[in-house]
């Protein structure tokens, strides 16, 4: 049930914004299973926390920040500790500091439950804790979902949305609650310079190949430099335009995922897309848009499909 629900929960994310630069500093050592990702879009700061293996005794998470304006003292952002898991009537006032966005989240929660009550019932805190207690690596399936839809991450206790933060260098920290006790020092921190120029850089594509599938559509492979995008840009949409037409058609039904884990010594990432809804005798232009888990788009790039006979 977990596997089926999480794999099928990749939802469409839209909107175009730009990125802030960030540097991370793992505390107390680089072997921590905790991780925090974030993006600043000029209006708000979005953060998500994950673990690659569930730590023993981890029950909840507190997110704090510090900066020059706080006297470099930690200030708690989450009104109450974040409780991992879904509940139909779960209070969400600890996932944002903004009343309008809180109302958005309440509506999102309501719509999500109405759409898939059976699936979400498998993600209660009790069920989640039981699953990761029996197998700490089960969190992998949770990560598939929270890294695909930011509001889903917030709804299930894995993030915080700060609206209109002061433009300065801000450090966000994770303070886990383990066996009922909140950590007094952060287990993981990440720094963002909200004064930094917002980035709008192209994806650096090193190789593009397209191959007709014998009348069964086309397969497109794209290799690009991993360093040209932050690692949380792990999703993409594809649009196609037939030669001679101005109509742009969305070619993928659901948001597609990219594995952003690099093997040792590798510097490039690869995405693959198959389109069976075309006439192999015609020419098409495909537009790829890689997007982040926070719904921010990188600059698009294109791949042309030309039938072999032409």
CSV table of C-alpha atoms in Angstrom, one decimal:
chain,number,residue,atom,x,y,z
A,1,UNK,CA,0.0,0.0,0.0
A,2,UNK,CA,2.8,2.4,0.9
A,3,UNK,CA,4.6,1.7,-2.3
A,4,UNK,CA,1.6,2.1,-4.5
A,5,UNK,CA,0.5,5.3,-2.9
A,6,UNK,CA,3.8,7.1,-2.9
A,7,UNK,CA,4.8,6.2,-6.5
A,8,UNK,CA,1.4,7.3,-7.8
A,9,UNK,CA,1.4,10.6,-5.9
A,10,UNK,CA,3.5,12.6,-8.3
A,11,UNK,CA,1.4,15.7,-8.8
A,12,UNK,CA,1.6,18.5,-11.4
A,13,UNK,CA,3.5,21.5,-10.0
A,14,UNK,CA,3.3,24.8,-11.8
A,15,UNK,CA,4.5,28.5,-11.6
A,16,UNK,CA,7.7,30.2,-12.6
A,17,UNK,CA,10.0,31.8,-10.1
A,18,UNK,CA,13.8,32.0,-9.6
A,19,UNK,CA,16.3,30.6,-7.1
A,20,UNK,CA,18.4,31.9,-4.2
A,21,UNK,CA,21.9,30.5,-3.6
A,22,UNK,CA,22.4,28.3,-0.6
A,23,UNK,CA,25.2,26.4,1.0
A,24,UNK,CA,24.8,23.6,3.4
A,25,UNK,CA,26.6,22.7,6.6
A,26,UNK,CA,25.8,19.3,8.1
A,27,UNK,CA,26.1,19.2,11.9
A,28,UNK,CA,27.6,17.5,13.7
A,29,UNK,CA,29.2,15.5,10.9
A,30,UNK,CA,28.7,14.7,7.2
A,31,UNK,CA,27.3,11.2,8.0
A,32,UNK,CA,24.0,12.5,9.3
A,33,UNK,CA,20.9,11.0,7.6
A,34,UNK,CA,19.1,14.4,7.8
A,35,UNK,CA,18.9,16.8,5.0
A,36,UNK,CA,17.2,20.2,4.4
A,37,UNK,CA,16.5,21.8,1.1
A,38,UNK,CA,15.1,25.2,0.3
A,39,UNK,CA,14.3,27.9,-2.3
A,40,UNK,CA,13.6,31.6,-2.1
A,41,UNK,CA,11.5,33.1,-4.9
A,42,UNK,CA,11.6,36.7,-3.9
A,43,UNK,CA,8.4,36.5,-1.9
A,44,UNK,CA,8.8,33.6,0.4
A,45,UNK,CA,11.2,30.9,1.6
A,46,UNK,CA,10.2,27.3,1.2
A,47,UNK,CA,12.1,24.5,3.1
A,48,UNK,CA,11.7,20.7,3.2
A,49,UNK,CA,13.4,18.2,5.5
A,50,UNK,CA,14.1,14.6,4.7
A,51,UNK,CA,16.1,11.6,6.0
A,52,UNK,CA,17.6,8.9,3.9
A,53,UNK,CA,17.0,6.4,6.7
A,54,UNK,CA,14.7,6.8,9.7
A,55,UNK,CA,16.7,7.5,12.8
A,56,UNK,CA,15.8,5.4,15.9
A,57,UNK,CA,13.4,7.3,18.2
A,58,UNK,CA,12.7,10.2,15.8
A,59,UNK,CA,9.1,11.4,16.5
A,60,UNK,CA,8.8,15.0,15.3
A,61,UNK,CA,10.8,17.9,13.8
A,62,UNK,CA,11.3,21.5,14.8
A,63,UNK,CA,12.6,24.0,12.3
A,64,UNK,CA,14.4,27.1,13.5
A,65,UNK,CA,16.3,30.0,11.9
A,66,UNK,CA,18.9,32.5,12.9
A,67,UNK,CA,20.3,35.6,11.3
A,68,UNK,CA,21.8,39.0,12.1
A,69,UNK,CA,18.3,40.3,12.8
A,70,UNK,CA,17.7,37.6,15.4
A,71,UNK,CA,21.1,38.4,17.0
A,72,UNK,CA,22.3,35.1,15.6
A,73,UNK,CA,20.0,33.4,18.1
A,74,UNK,CA,17.8,30.5,17.0
A,75,UNK,CA,14.2,31.4,16.6
A,76,UNK,CA,11.6,28.7,16.3
A,77,UNK,CA,9.5,28.8,13.1
A,78,UNK,CA,7.3,25.8,13.6
A,79,UNK,CA,4.5,26.8,16.1
A,80,UNK,CA,4.5,23.2,17.4
A,81,UNK,CA,6.8,20.4,16.3
A,82,UNK,CA,6.0,18.9,12.9
A,83,UNK,CA,4.4,15.5,13.2
A,84,UNK,CA,5.2,13.2,10.2
A,85,UNK,CA,2.1,11.7,8.6
A,86,UNK,CA,-1.4,12.6,7.4
A,87,UNK,CA,-4.6,13.2,9.3
A,88,UNK,CA,-7.8,14.5,7.8
A,89,UNK,CA,-8.3,17.2,10.5
A,90,UNK,CA,-4.6,17.7,11.2
A,91,UNK,CA,-3.9,21.3,12.2
A,92,UNK,CA,-1.5,23.0,9.7
A,93,UNK,CA,-0.8,26.2,11.6
A,94,UNK,CA,2.8,25.0,12.2
A,95,UNK,CA,3.8,24.8,8.5
A,96,UNK,CA,3.6,28.5,7.7
A,97,UNK,CA,3.7,32.0,9.3
A,98,UNK,CA,1.1,33.4,6.8
A,99,UNK,CA,-2.7,33.3,7.3
A,100,UNK,CA,-3.5,33.3,3.6
A,101,UNK,CA,-1.1,30.5,2.8
A,102,UNK,CA,-2.5,28.5,5.7
A,103,UNK,CA,-6.0,28.7,4.1
A,104,UNK,CA,-4.4,27.4,0.9
A,105,UNK,CA,-3.0,24.5,2.8
A,106,UNK,CA,-6.3,23.7,4.5
A,107,UNK,CA,-8.0,23.6,1.1
A,108,UNK,CA,-5.2,21.5,-0.3
A,109,UNK,CA,-5.6,19.0,2.6
A,110,UNK,CA,-9.3,18.8,2.1
A,111,UNK,CA,-9.0,18.2,-1.7
A,112,UNK,CA,-6.2,15.6,-1.2
A,113,UNK,CA,-8.4,13.6,1.2
A,114,UNK,CA,-11.4,13.7,-1.0
A,115,UNK,CA,-9.3,12.6,-4.0
A,116,UNK,CA,-7.6,9.6,-2.3
A,117,UNK,CA,-8.9,8.8,1.2
A,118,UNK,CA,-7.8,5.2,1.0
A,119,UNK,CA,-4.3,6.1,0.0
A,120,UNK,CA,-3.8,8.8,2.5
A,121,UNK,CA,-5.2,6.5,5.3
A,122,UNK,CA,-2.0,4.5,4.8
A,123,UNK,CA,0.0,7.6,5.7
A,124,UNK,CA,-1.2,8.3,9.3
A,125,UNK,CA,1.5,9.0,11.8
A,126,UNK,CA,0.8,5.6,13.4
A,127,UNK,CA,1.1,3.7,10.2
A,128,UNK,CA,4.2,5.6,9.1
A,129,UNK,CA,6.0,5.1,12.5
A,130,UNK,CA,5.1,1.4,12.4
A,131,UNK,CA,6.5,1.1,8.8
A,132,UNK,CA,9.8,2.9,9.4
A,133,UNK,CA,10.2,1.1,12.8
A,134,UNK,CA,10.1,-2.2,11.0
A,135,UNK,CA,12.2,-1.0,8.1
A,136,UNK,CA,14.0,2.4,8.5
A,137,UNK,CA,14.7,2.4,4.7
A,138,UNK,CA,10.9,2.5,4.0
A,139,UNK,CA,11.3,6.3,4.2
A,140,UNK,CA,12.5,6.0,0.6
A,141,UNK,CA,8.9,5.8,-0.5
A,142,UNK,CA,7.9,8.8,1.6
A,143,UNK,CA,10.7,10.8,0.0
A,144,UNK,CA,9.3,10.0,-3.5
A,145,UNK,CA,6.2,11.9,-2.5
A,146,UNK,CA,7.6,14.8,-0.6
A,147,UNK,CA,10.2,15.4,-3.3
A,148,UNK,CA,7.4,15.6,-5.9
A,149,UNK,CA,4.9,18.0,-4.4
A,150,UNK,CA,5.8,20.7,-1.9
A,151,UNK,CA,2.3,21.2,-0.5
A,152,UNK,CA,2.2,17.4,0.1
A,153,UNK,CA,5.4,17.7,2.0
A,154,UNK,CA,3.9,20.5,4.2
A,155,UNK,CA,0.7,18.6,4.7
A,156,UNK,CA,2.6,15.5,6.0
A,157,UNK,CA,4.9,17.4,8.3
A,158,UNK,CA,8.1,17.7,6.2
A,159,UNK,CA,8.4,21.4,5.6
A,160,UNK,CA,7.7,25.0,6.4
A,161,UNK,CA,6.8,28.1,4.3
A,162,UNK,CA,8.0,31.5,5.5
A,163,UNK,CA,6.4,34.4,3.7
A,164,UNK,CA,8.2,37.7,3.2
A,165,UNK,CA,11.3,37.0,5.3
A,166,UNK,CA,13.8,39.8,5.7
A,167,UNK,CA,16.4,39.8,2.9
A,168,UNK,CA,19.6,38.8,4.7
A,169,UNK,CA,21.7,35.7,5.2
A,170,UNK,CA,19.6,33.2,7.0
A,171,UNK,CA,20.5,29.8,8.5
A,172,UNK,CA,17.8,27.2,8.9
A,173,UNK,CA,18.3,24.4,11.4
A,174,UNK,CA,16.7,21.0,12.1
A,175,UNK,CA,16.1,20.2,15.7
A,176,UNK,CA,14.7,16.6,15.9
A,177,UNK,CA,12.5,15.4,18.7
A,178,UNK,CA,13.8,12.0,19.7
A,179,UNK,CA,12.1,9.9,22.3
A,180,UNK,CA,10.2,12.9,23.5
A,181,UNK,CA,13.2,15.2,23.8
A,182,UNK,CA,13.9,18.1,21.5
A,183,UNK,CA,17.6,18.5,20.5
A,184,UNK,CA,19.2,21.6,22.0
A,185,UNK,CA,21.6,22.0,19.0
A,186,UNK,CA,20.7,21.5,15.3
A,187,UNK,CA,21.4,18.2,13.7
A,188,UNK,CA,21.6,19.9,10.3
A,189,UNK,CA,21.8,23.5,9.1
A,190,UNK,CA,21.6,25.2,5.7
A,191,UNK,CA,22.4,28.8,4.9
A,192,UNK,CA,20.7,31.0,2.3
A,193,UNK,CA,21.6,34.5,1.2
A,194,UNK,CA,18.3,36.1,0.4
A,195,UNK,CA,20.1,39.2,-0.9
A,196,UNK,CA,21.8,37.2,-3.6
A,197,UNK,CA,20.8,37.8,-7.2
A,198,UNK,CA,18.1,35.5,-8.2
A,199,UNK,CA,19.4,32.9,-10.7
A,200,UNK,CA,17.9,32.3,-14.1
A,201,UNK,CA,20.5,30.1,-15.7
A,202,UNK,CA,20.0,27.6,-18.6
A,203,UNK,CA,20.4,23.9,-18.2
A,204,UNK,CA,23.7,23.0,-19.7
A,205,UNK,CA,22.9,20.1,-22.1
A,206,UNK,CA,25.9,18.1,-23.3
A,207,UNK,CA,24.0,15.5,-25.4
A,208,UNK,CA,20.6,15.0,-27.0
A,209,UNK,CA,19.5,12.0,-29.0
A,210,UNK,CA,16.2,11.1,-30.5
A,211,UNK,CA,15.2,7.8,-32.1
A,212,UNK,CA,12.1,6.7,-33.8
A,213,UNK,CA,10.6,3.5,-32.4
A,214,UNK,CA,9.5,1.9,-35.7
A,215,UNK,CA,6.2,3.5,-35.9
A,216,UNK,CA,5.6,3.2,-32.2
A,217,UNK,CA,6.7,6.8,-31.3
A,218,UNK,CA,10.0,8.3,-30.3
A,219,UNK,CA,12.5,7.9,-27.5
A,220,UNK,CA,14.5,11.0,-26.4
A,221,UNK,CA,17.6,10.9,-24.2
A,222,UNK,CA,19.1,14.1,-22.8
A,223,UNK,CA,22.4,14.3,-20.8
A,224,UNK,CA,23.1,17.5,-18.9
A,225,UNK,CA,25.6,18.9,-16.5
A,226,UNK,CA,24.5,18.2,-12.9
A,227,UNK,CA,26.1,21.3,-11.7
A,228,UNK,CA,23.9,23.5,-13.8
A,229,UNK,CA,20.9,22.9,-11.5
A,230,UNK,CA,20.4,22.3,-7.7
A,231,UNK,CA,19.7,18.7,-6.9
A,232,UNK,CA,16.1,19.3,-6.0
A,233,UNK,CA,15.4,20.1,-9.6
A,234,UNK,CA,14.4,16.5,-10.1
A,235,UNK,CA,11.2,16.6,-12.1
A,236,UNK,CA,10.2,17.6,-15.7
A,237,UNK,CA,7.4,18.2,-18.1
A,238,UNK,CA,7.5,17.9,-21.9
A,239,UNK,CA,5.6,19.8,-24.6
A,240,UNK,CA,5.6,19.0,-28.3
A,241,UNK,CA,4.8,21.0,-31.3
A,242,UNK,CA,4.2,19.5,-34.7
A,243,UNK,CA,6.0,21.2,-37.6
A,244,UNK,CA,3.7,23.7,-39.3
A,245,UNK,CA,1.5,24.1,-36.2
A,246,UNK,CA,1.6,26.7,-33.4
A,247,UNK,CA,-0.2,24.4,-31.0
A,248,UNK,CA,1.9,23.3,-28.1
A,249,UNK,CA,0.7,20.0,-26.6
A,250,UNK,CA,1.7,18.6,-23.2
A,251,UNK,CA,3.3,15.2,-24.0
A,252,UNK,CA,3.5,13.7,-20.6
A,253,UNK,CA,0.4,12.8,-18.5
A,254,UNK,CA,2.1,13.1,-15.1
A,255,UNK,CA,5.2,15.0,-13.9
A,256,UNK,CA,8.3,12.9,-14.7
A,257,UNK,CA,11.0,12.2,-12.3
A,258,UNK,CA,14.8,12.4,-12.7
A,259,UNK,CA,17.3,10.5,-10.6
A,260,UNK,CA,19.7,13.2,-9.4
A,261,UNK,CA,22.1,10.8,-7.5
A,262,UNK,CA,25.5,10.8,-9.2
A,263,UNK,CA,27.7,7.8,-9.3
A,264,UNK,CA,31.3,8.3,-8.1
A,265,UNK,CA,33.2,10.3,-10.7
A,266,UNK,CA,30.1,11.2,-12.7
A,267,UNK,CA,29.2,14.8,-13.5
A,268,UNK,CA,26.2,14.4,-15.8
A,269,UNK,CA,22.6,13.5,-15.3
A,270,UNK,CA,20.3,11.8,-17.8
A,271,UNK,CA,16.6,12.0,-18.4
A,272,UNK,CA,14.6,9.8,-20.8
A,273,UNK,CA,11.2,10.3,-22.4
A,274,UNK,CA,9.1,8.2,-24.7
A,275,UNK,CA,6.2,9.6,-26.7
A,276,UNK,CA,3.9,7.1,-28.4
A,277,UNK,CA,1.3,9.7,-29.4
A,278,UNK,CA,2.9,10.9,-32.6
A,279,UNK,CA,3.0,10.2,-36.3
A,280,UNK,CA,6.5,8.9,-37.0
A,281,UNK,CA,6.5,10.4,-40.5
A,282,UNK,CA,6.2,14.0,-39.2
A,283,UNK,CA,8.6,16.4,-37.6
A,284,UNK,CA,8.2,17.6,-34.0
A,285,UNK,CA,9.9,20.0,-31.6
A,286,UNK,CA,10.0,18.9,-28.0
A,287,UNK,CA,10.3,21.4,-25.2
A,288,UNK,CA,11.7,20.1,-21.9
A,289,UNK,CA,11.1,22.1,-18.7
A,290,UNK,CA,12.9,20.8,-15.6
A,291,UNK,CA,11.2,21.9,-12.4
A,292,UNK,CA,12.0,21.8,-8.7
A,293,UNK,CA,10.0,20.2,-5.9
A,294,UNK,CA,9.0,23.8,-4.9
A,295,UNK,CA,7.4,24.3,-8.3
A,296,UNK,CA,10.0,26.6,-9.8
A,297,UNK,CA,11.0,26.1,-13.5
A,298,UNK,CA,14.5,26.1,-15.1
A,299,UNK,CA,14.8,27.6,-18.5
A,300,UNK,CA,13.4,25.2,-21.1
A,301,UNK,CA,15.5,23.5,-23.8
A,302,UNK,CA,14.3,21.8,-27.0
A,303,UNK,CA,15.0,18.6,-28.9
A,304,UNK,CA,13.9,18.1,-32.6
A,305,UNK,CA,12.5,14.8,-33.9
A,306,UNK,CA,13.2,14.3,-37.6
A,307,UNK,CA,12.0,11.0,-39.2
A,308,UNK,CA,15.0,8.9,-40.3
A,309,UNK,CA,14.0,9.1,-44.0
A,310,UNK,CA,14.3,12.9,-43.9
